[in-house]
Coordinates of C-alpha atoms and ligand atoms in Angstrom, one line a residue:
X1 CA -9.6 -68.8 111.9
X2 CA -8.0 -71.0 109.2
X3 CA -8.1 -74.8 109.5
X4 CA -5.5 -76.2 107.1
X5 CA -3.6 -79.4 107.3
X6 CA -0.8 -78.2 105.1
X7 CA -1.1 -81.0 102.5
X8 CA 2.0 -81.4 100.4
X9 CA 1.7 -81.1 96.6
X10 CA -1.6 -79.2 96.6
X11 CA -2.3 -77.4 93.3
X12 CA -1.1 -74.1 94.8
X13 CA 2.2 -75.7 95.8
X14 CA 2.8 -77.2 92.3
X15 CA 1.6 -74.3 90.2
X16 CA 4.0 -72.0 88.4
X17 CA 2.0 -68.8 89.2
X18 CA 1.5 -67.4 85.7
X19 CA -1.3 -65.0 84.8
X20 CA -1.4 -65.0 81.0
X21 CA -3.8 -62.5 79.5
X22 CA -4.4 -64.6 76.4
X23 CA -5.3 -68.3 75.9
X24 CA -5.8 -71.1 73.4
X25 CA -4.9 -71.7 69.8
X26 CA -6.7 -68.6 68.7
X27 CA -4.9 -66.5 71.3
X28 CA -8.1 -64.9 72.6
X29 CA -8.3 -62.8 75.8
X30 CA -8.6 -64.8 79.0
X31 CA -12.0 -64.5 80.8
X32 CA -12.4 -61.1 82.5
X33 CA -8.7 -60.4 82.1
X34 CA -9.1 -56.6 81.6
X35 CA -10.6 -56.4 85.1
X36 CA -8.4 -59.1 86.7
X37 CA -5.0 -57.6 85.8
X38 CA -5.3 -54.3 87.6
X39 CA -7.1 -56.0 90.5
X40 CA -4.4 -58.6 91.1
X41 CA -1.6 -56.2 90.6
X42 CA -2.9 -54.0 93.4
X43 CA -3.9 -56.9 95.7
X44 CA -0.7 -58.9 95.4
X45 CA 1.4 -55.8 95.9
X46 CA -0.5 -55.0 99.1
X47 CA 0.0 -58.6 100.2
X48 CA 3.7 -58.5 99.4
X49 CA 4.1 -55.3 101.4
X50 CA 2.3 -56.8 104.4
X51 CA 4.4 -59.9 104.3
X52 CA 7.7 -58.2 103.4
X53 CA 8.1 -60.2 100.1
X54 CA 7.8 -59.6 96.4
X55 CA 4.5 -61.3 95.7
X56 CA 3.9 -60.3 92.0
X57 CA 6.2 -59.5 89.1
X58 CA 5.6 -58.4 85.6
X59 CA 7.1 -60.7 82.9
X60 CA 7.0 -60.9 79.1
X61 CA 6.0 -64.3 77.7
X62 CA 8.1 -65.3 74.7
X63 CA 5.7 -67.5 72.7
X64 CA 7.8 -69.7 70.3
X65 CA 5.4 -70.8 67.5
X66 CA 5.3 -74.6 67.2
X67 CA 4.0 -74.5 63.6
X68 CA 3.7 -72.0 60.7
X69 CA 0.0 -72.0 61.3
X70 CA 0.4 -70.8 64.9
X71 CA 2.6 -68.0 63.6
X72 CA -0.1 -67.0 61.2
X73 CA -2.8 -67.2 63.9
X74 CA -0.7 -65.0 66.2
X75 CA -0.2 -62.4 63.5
X76 CA -3.9 -62.5 62.6
X77 CA -4.8 -61.9 66.2
X78 CA -2.2 -59.2 66.5
X79 CA -3.8 -57.3 63.6
X80 CA -7.2 -57.7 65.1
X81 CA -6.4 -56.7 68.7
X82 CA -2.8 -56.0 69.7
X83 CA -3.6 -55.1 73.3
X84 CA -1.5 -57.9 74.9
X85 CA 0.5 -59.0 71.9
X86 CA 3.6 -57.8 70.0
X87 CA 5.6 -59.3 67.1
X88 CA 9.3 -60.1 67.5
X89 CA 11.6 -57.1 66.7
X90 CA 14.5 -59.5 66.1
X91 CA 13.3 -63.0 65.3
X92 CA 16.9 -64.3 66.0
X93 CA 17.0 -62.8 69.5
X94 CA 16.9 -66.1 71.3
X95 CA 18.8 -68.3 68.8
X96 CA 21.9 -68.6 71.0
X97 CA 19.8 -70.0 73.9
X98 CA 16.8 -71.8 72.3
X99 CA 16.2 -74.1 69.4
X100 CA 13.1 -72.8 67.5
X101 CA 11.9 -73.1 63.9
X102 CA 9.1 -70.6 63.4
X103 CA 10.0 -67.3 65.1
X104 CA 8.1 -66.1 68.2
X105 CA 5.6 -63.5 69.4
X106 CA 5.5 -61.7 72.8
X107 CA 2.7 -61.5 75.3
X108 CA 2.8 -58.6 77.7
X109 CA 2.1 -57.7 80.4
X110 CA 1.8 -61.1 82.0
X111 CA 2.2 -61.6 85.7
X112 CA 4.1 -64.1 87.8
X113 CA 2.8 -64.8 91.3
X114 CA 5.5 -65.8 93.8
X115 CA 3.6 -68.8 95.3
X116 CA 6.9 -70.3 96.6
X117 CA 7.1 -67.4 99.1
X118 CA 3.5 -66.3 99.5
X119 CA 2.2 -69.6 100.9
X120 CA 4.8 -70.2 103.7
X121 CA 4.9 -66.4 104.6
X122 CA 1.1 -66.3 104.9
X123 CA 1.2 -69.4 107.0
X124 CA 3.8 -67.8 109.3
X125 CA 1.6 -64.7 109.5
X126 CA -1.4 -66.7 110.6
X127 CA 0.6 -68.7 113.1
X128 CA 1.9 -65.4 114.6
X129 CA -1.7 -64.2 115.1
X130 CA -2.8 -67.6 116.4
X131 CA -5.3 -67.9 113.5
X132 CA -4.2 -71.3 112.2
X133 CA -5.3 -74.7 113.3
X134 CA -3.0 -77.1 111.5
X135 CA -4.9 -80.3 111.2
X136 CA -7.3 -82.3 108.9
X137 CA -10.8 -81.0 109.0
X138 CA -13.3 -83.6 110.4
X139 CA -16.8 -83.1 109.0
X140 CA -18.4 -85.1 111.8
X141 CA -17.4 -82.4 114.3
X142 CA -19.2 -79.5 112.4
X143 CA -22.6 -78.5 113.6
X144 CA -24.8 -75.5 112.7
X145 CA -27.4 -74.3 115.2
X146 CA -29.3 -71.0 115.2
X147 CA -27.0 -69.4 112.7
X148 CA -23.9 -70.4 114.7
X149 CA -21.3 -72.7 113.2
X150 CA -19.4 -74.8 115.7
X151 CA -16.3 -76.8 115.2
X152 CA -14.4 -78.1 118.2
X153 CA -14.0 -75.1 120.4
X154 CA -14.6 -72.6 117.6
X155 CA -17.9 -70.7 117.1
X156 CA -18.5 -68.6 114.1
X157 CA -21.3 -67.2 112.0
X158 CA -19.9 -68.7 108.8
X159 CA -17.5 -71.4 107.5
X160 CA -16.1 -71.1 104.0
X161 CA -14.5 -74.2 102.4
X162 CA -11.5 -73.5 100.3
X163 CA -10.3 -77.1 100.3
X164 CA -9.4 -77.6 96.6
X165 CA -10.0 -81.1 95.3
X166 CA -11.1 -82.2 98.8
X167 CA -14.5 -80.5 98.3
X168 CA -15.5 -83.5 96.3
X169 CA -15.6 -85.4 99.6
X170 CA -17.4 -82.6 101.4
X171 CA -20.9 -83.7 102.2
X172 CA -22.3 -80.2 101.5
X173 CA -20.6 -79.7 98.1
X174 CA -19.8 -83.2 96.6
X175 CA -22.6 -82.9 94.1
X176 CA -21.0 -79.8 92.4
X177 CA -19.7 -80.6 88.8
X178 CA -16.0 -80.7 89.6
X179 CA -13.8 -82.1 86.7
X180 CA -10.3 -82.5 88.2
X181 CA -7.4 -82.2 85.9
X182 CA -3.9 -83.6 86.6
X183 CA -0.8 -81.6 86.0
X184 CA 2.9 -82.3 86.4
X185 CA 6.0 -80.1 86.4
X186 CA 9.8 -80.4 86.9
X187 CA 12.1 -77.9 88.5
X188 CA 15.3 -77.3 86.6
X189 CA 18.6 -75.5 87.2
X190 CA 19.8 -73.5 84.2
X191 CA 22.5 -70.8 84.4
X192 CA 22.4 -67.9 82.0
X193 CA 18.8 -67.7 81.2
X194 CA 17.8 -64.5 83.1
X195 CA 14.5 -64.0 84.9
X196 CA 12.6 -61.4 82.9
X197 CA 10.9 -63.8 80.6
X198 CA 8.6 -66.8 80.6
X199 CA 9.3 -69.0 77.6
X200 CA 6.5 -71.0 76.0
X201 CA 7.1 -73.7 73.4
X202 CA 4.3 -76.2 74.1
X203 CA 5.6 -76.4 77.7
X204 CA 6.3 -73.2 79.7
X205 CA 9.7 -72.5 81.2
X206 CA 9.1 -70.1 84.1
X207 CA 11.6 -68.3 86.4
X208 CA 11.2 -69.7 90.0
X209 CA 14.1 -68.6 92.2
X210 CA 17.7 -67.6 91.3
X211 CA 18.8 -70.1 88.6
X212 CA 15.9 -72.5 89.1
X213 CA 13.1 -72.7 86.5
X214 CA 9.7 -74.4 86.6
X215 CA 8.9 -76.5 83.5
X216 CA 5.4 -77.7 82.8
X217 CA 2.9 -78.8 82.5
X218 CA 0.5 -81.6 81.5
X219 CA -3.3 -81.4 81.4
X220 CA -4.8 -84.8 81.9
X221 CA -8.5 -85.5 82.2
X222 CA -8.0 -89.2 82.8
X223 CA -5.6 -90.4 85.5
X224 CA -5.4 -93.0 88.2
X225 CA -3.6 -91.0 90.9
X226 CA -2.0 -87.7 91.7
X227 CA 1.6 -88.9 91.6
X228 CA 4.5 -87.9 89.3
X229 CA 5.0 -90.2 86.4
X230 CA 8.2 -91.4 84.7
X231 CA 6.6 -90.7 81.3
X232 CA 6.2 -87.0 82.1
X233 CA 9.8 -86.8 83.4
X234 CA 11.2 -88.3 80.2
X235 CA 9.1 -86.0 78.1
X236 CA 10.3 -82.9 80.0
X237 CA 13.9 -84.0 79.7
X238 CA 13.4 -84.6 76.0
X239 CA 11.9 -81.1 75.7
X240 CA 14.9 -79.6 77.5
X241 CA 17.4 -81.4 75.3
X242 CA 15.6 -80.4 72.1
X243 CA 14.8 -76.8 73.1
X244 CA 17.6 -75.4 75.2
X245 CA 21.2 -74.9 74.2
X246 CA 22.4 -74.4 77.8
X247 CA 23.4 -77.1 80.3
X248 CA 20.5 -78.1 82.7
X249 CA 19.9 -80.3 85.7
X250 CA 16.4 -81.5 86.8
X251 CA 16.2 -81.2 90.6
X252 CA 12.6 -81.9 91.4
X253 CA 9.4 -83.3 89.9
X254 CA 5.9 -83.0 91.3
X255 CA 2.3 -83.5 90.3
X256 CA -1.1 -82.3 91.5
X257 CA -4.8 -82.2 90.6
X258 CA -6.3 -78.9 89.6
X259 CA -9.8 -78.2 91.1
X260 CA -11.3 -77.6 87.7
X261 CA -15.0 -77.5 86.9
X262 CA -17.1 -78.9 84.0
X263 CA -18.2 -75.4 82.9
X264 CA -14.8 -73.8 83.6
X265 CA -16.2 -71.3 86.1
X266 CA -15.5 -71.1 89.8
X267 CA -17.9 -72.0 92.7
X268 CA -18.3 -69.0 94.9
X269 CA -21.0 -68.3 97.6
X270 CA -23.2 -70.0 100.2
X271 CA -25.2 -73.2 100.2
X272 CA -28.8 -72.7 99.1
X273 CA -30.0 -74.7 102.1
X274 CA -27.7 -73.1 104.7
X275 CA -26.2 -69.7 104.2
X276 CA -23.7 -70.2 107.0
X277 CA -21.8 -72.7 104.9
X278 CA -19.9 -71.3 101.9
X279 CA -17.4 -72.3 99.3
X280 CA -14.6 -70.6 97.3
X281 CA -13.3 -73.2 94.9
X282 CA -13.2 -74.5 91.3
X283 CA -10.4 -72.1 90.3
X284 CA -9.2 -74.7 87.7
X285 CA -6.1 -73.5 85.7
X286 CA -6.5 -69.9 86.9
X287 CA -6.3 -69.8 90.7
X288 CA -3.7 -67.0 90.8
X289 CA -6.0 -64.5 89.2
X290 CA -9.5 -65.8 90.1
X291 CA -9.0 -66.7 93.7
X292 CA -8.2 -63.2 95.0
X293 CA -10.8 -61.6 92.7
X294 CA -13.6 -63.9 94.0
X295 CA -12.4 -63.8 97.6
X296 CA -12.9 -60.1 97.4
X297 CA -16.4 -60.6 95.9
X298 CA -17.2 -63.0 98.8
X299 CA -16.1 -60.3 101.3
X300 CA -18.2 -57.7 99.6
X301 CA -21.2 -60.0 99.6
X302 CA -20.8 -60.7 103.3
X303 CA -20.0 -57.2 104.5
X304 CA -22.0 -55.0 102.0
X305 CA -24.5 -57.4 100.4
X306 CA -23.0 -56.8 97.0
X307 CA -24.2 -59.7 94.8
X308 CA -21.6 -62.3 93.6
X309 CA -21.1 -62.3 89.8
X310 CA -23.8 -64.7 88.4
X311 CA -21.3 -66.8 86.4
X312 CA -19.5 -67.7 89.6
X313 CA -22.3 -67.6 92.1
X314 CA -23.2 -70.9 93.7
X315 CA -26.9 -70.1 93.3
X316 CA -26.7 -71.4 89.8
X317 CA -26.5 -74.9 91.4
X318 CA -29.5 -74.3 93.7
X319 CA -31.4 -77.2 92.3
X320 CA -28.7 -79.8 92.5
X321 CA -27.5 -78.6 95.9
X322 CA -31.1 -78.5 97.3
X323 CA -31.1 -82.3 97.0
X324 CA -28.6 -82.5 99.8
Ligands
FAD1 C1 0.9 -78.2 87.4 C2 0.0 -77.1 87.7 C3 0.3 -75.8 87.2 C4 -0.6 -74.7 87.4 N1 -0.2 -73.5 87.0 C5 -1.0 -72.4 87.3 C6 -0.6 -71.1 86.8 O1 0.5 -70.9 86.3 N2 -1.4 -70.1 87.1 C7 -2.6 -70.3 87.8 O2 -3.3 -69.3 88.0 N3 -3.0 -71.5 88.2 C8 -2.2 -72.6 88.0 N4 -2.6 -73.8 88.4 C9 -3.9 -74.0 89.0 C10 -3.8 -73.5 90.5 O3 -2.8 -74.2 91.1 C11 -5.2 -73.8 91.2 O4 -6.2 -73.1 90.5 C12 -5.1 -73.2 92.6 O5 -3.9 -73.6 93.2 C13 -6.3 -73.8 93.4 O6 -6.1 -73.3 94.7 P1 -7.0 -73.9 95.9 O7 -6.6 -73.1 97.1 O8 -8.5 -73.8 95.5 O9 -6.7 -75.4 96.1 P2 -5.3 -76.0 96.8 O10 -4.1 -75.3 96.3 O11 -5.5 -77.5 96.5 O12 -5.5 -75.8 98.3 C14 -6.4 -76.5 99.1 C15 -6.0 -76.3 100.6 O13 -7.0 -77.0 101.4 C16 -6.3 -77.8 102.4 N5 -7.1 -78.9 102.7 C17 -7.8 -79.7 101.8 N6 -8.5 -80.6 102.4 C18 -8.3 -80.4 103.8 C19 -8.9 -81.0 104.9 N7 -9.7 -82.0 104.9 N8 -8.5 -80.5 106.1 C20 -7.6 -79.5 106.2 N9 -7.1 -78.9 105.1 C21 -7.5 -79.3 103.9 C22 -4.9 -78.1 101.8 O14 -4.0 -78.4 102.8 C23 -4.6 -76.9 101.0 O15 -3.9 -75.9 101.7 C24 -1.7 -74.9 88.2 C25 -2.0 -76.2 88.7 C26 -1.2 -77.3 88.5 C27 -1.5 -78.6 89.1

């Protein structure tokens, strides 16, 4: 049974859905990426088949170098480990469409998760099976007795909170070291760009649907609210005018808070004082790859007693959570 109030502008509804195998200025491999890529490819394809949609697609990231130093860093990394990197065969390939000064490299495979279709299709699927209670969760109505969790007329052996940034208000988990991070994006209509590539030039320009592209995003550790700002909008339009030689039209602008954590690792597992109450959260900037992987670990733990990976297991916060 899923209890979800269908909040607008949750992180999953504002995210672009990229799974990028490399990260940072030194272009190092993303945490666990060699295991994550084959896992998510299989799982999202199975989900897509079940829902009758395309849930995952392979894309090439075109990484325009912002400075000559970044070009050198990419080439150095390519020489050390070319697994996910390639150098441009024709450095002028994108000149008729993009304005760029220092060539580009390619990152492949990267995956794009079709969040725009997965989220509503999965909701429809749950409604069809009468497994969705669409309302705000009220902690006052949750009781646990003799290993049975009760909420309104629902009785279960476990409850698992996957409530994103709202876990910081959750009496069981509010002491976990969350470190929310604000991100904004705009949606832009651009004809003639094609949908096989994700373009990265500071911002990422990501195929969304037909001729609509997602452009983002910001990463703010300090913010006063989760609302879109005129500053970001102006910056995004400036980026478009400077970077793209095709006509464009901004059609939407949204913001959200990422459920990031201080030590950049997720929170997965059960409360040390009550193993009927669990959490799957703290996915930060990588929910598309980490969420399915750790949901599977949670399932394996529950059904087959397979331990959860220590870096993600909630037991590492045993001390702080035991003060509950
Ligand atoms: C601008 C931006 C770009 C991003 N880009 C990417 C990307 O390209 N790739 C990537 O992997 N990740 C990306 N992320 C990060 C990604 O979005 C998150 O890691 C992921 O969406 C977190 O998912 P979640 O289910 O934990 O939380 P959420 O998406 O916030 O979902 C929480 C759910 O809980 C429900 N809920 C919360 N409180 C209650 C309550 N009290 N009662 C009932 N229901 C409740 C909400 O309705 C919602 O459905 C991006 C994030 C942002 C903001």
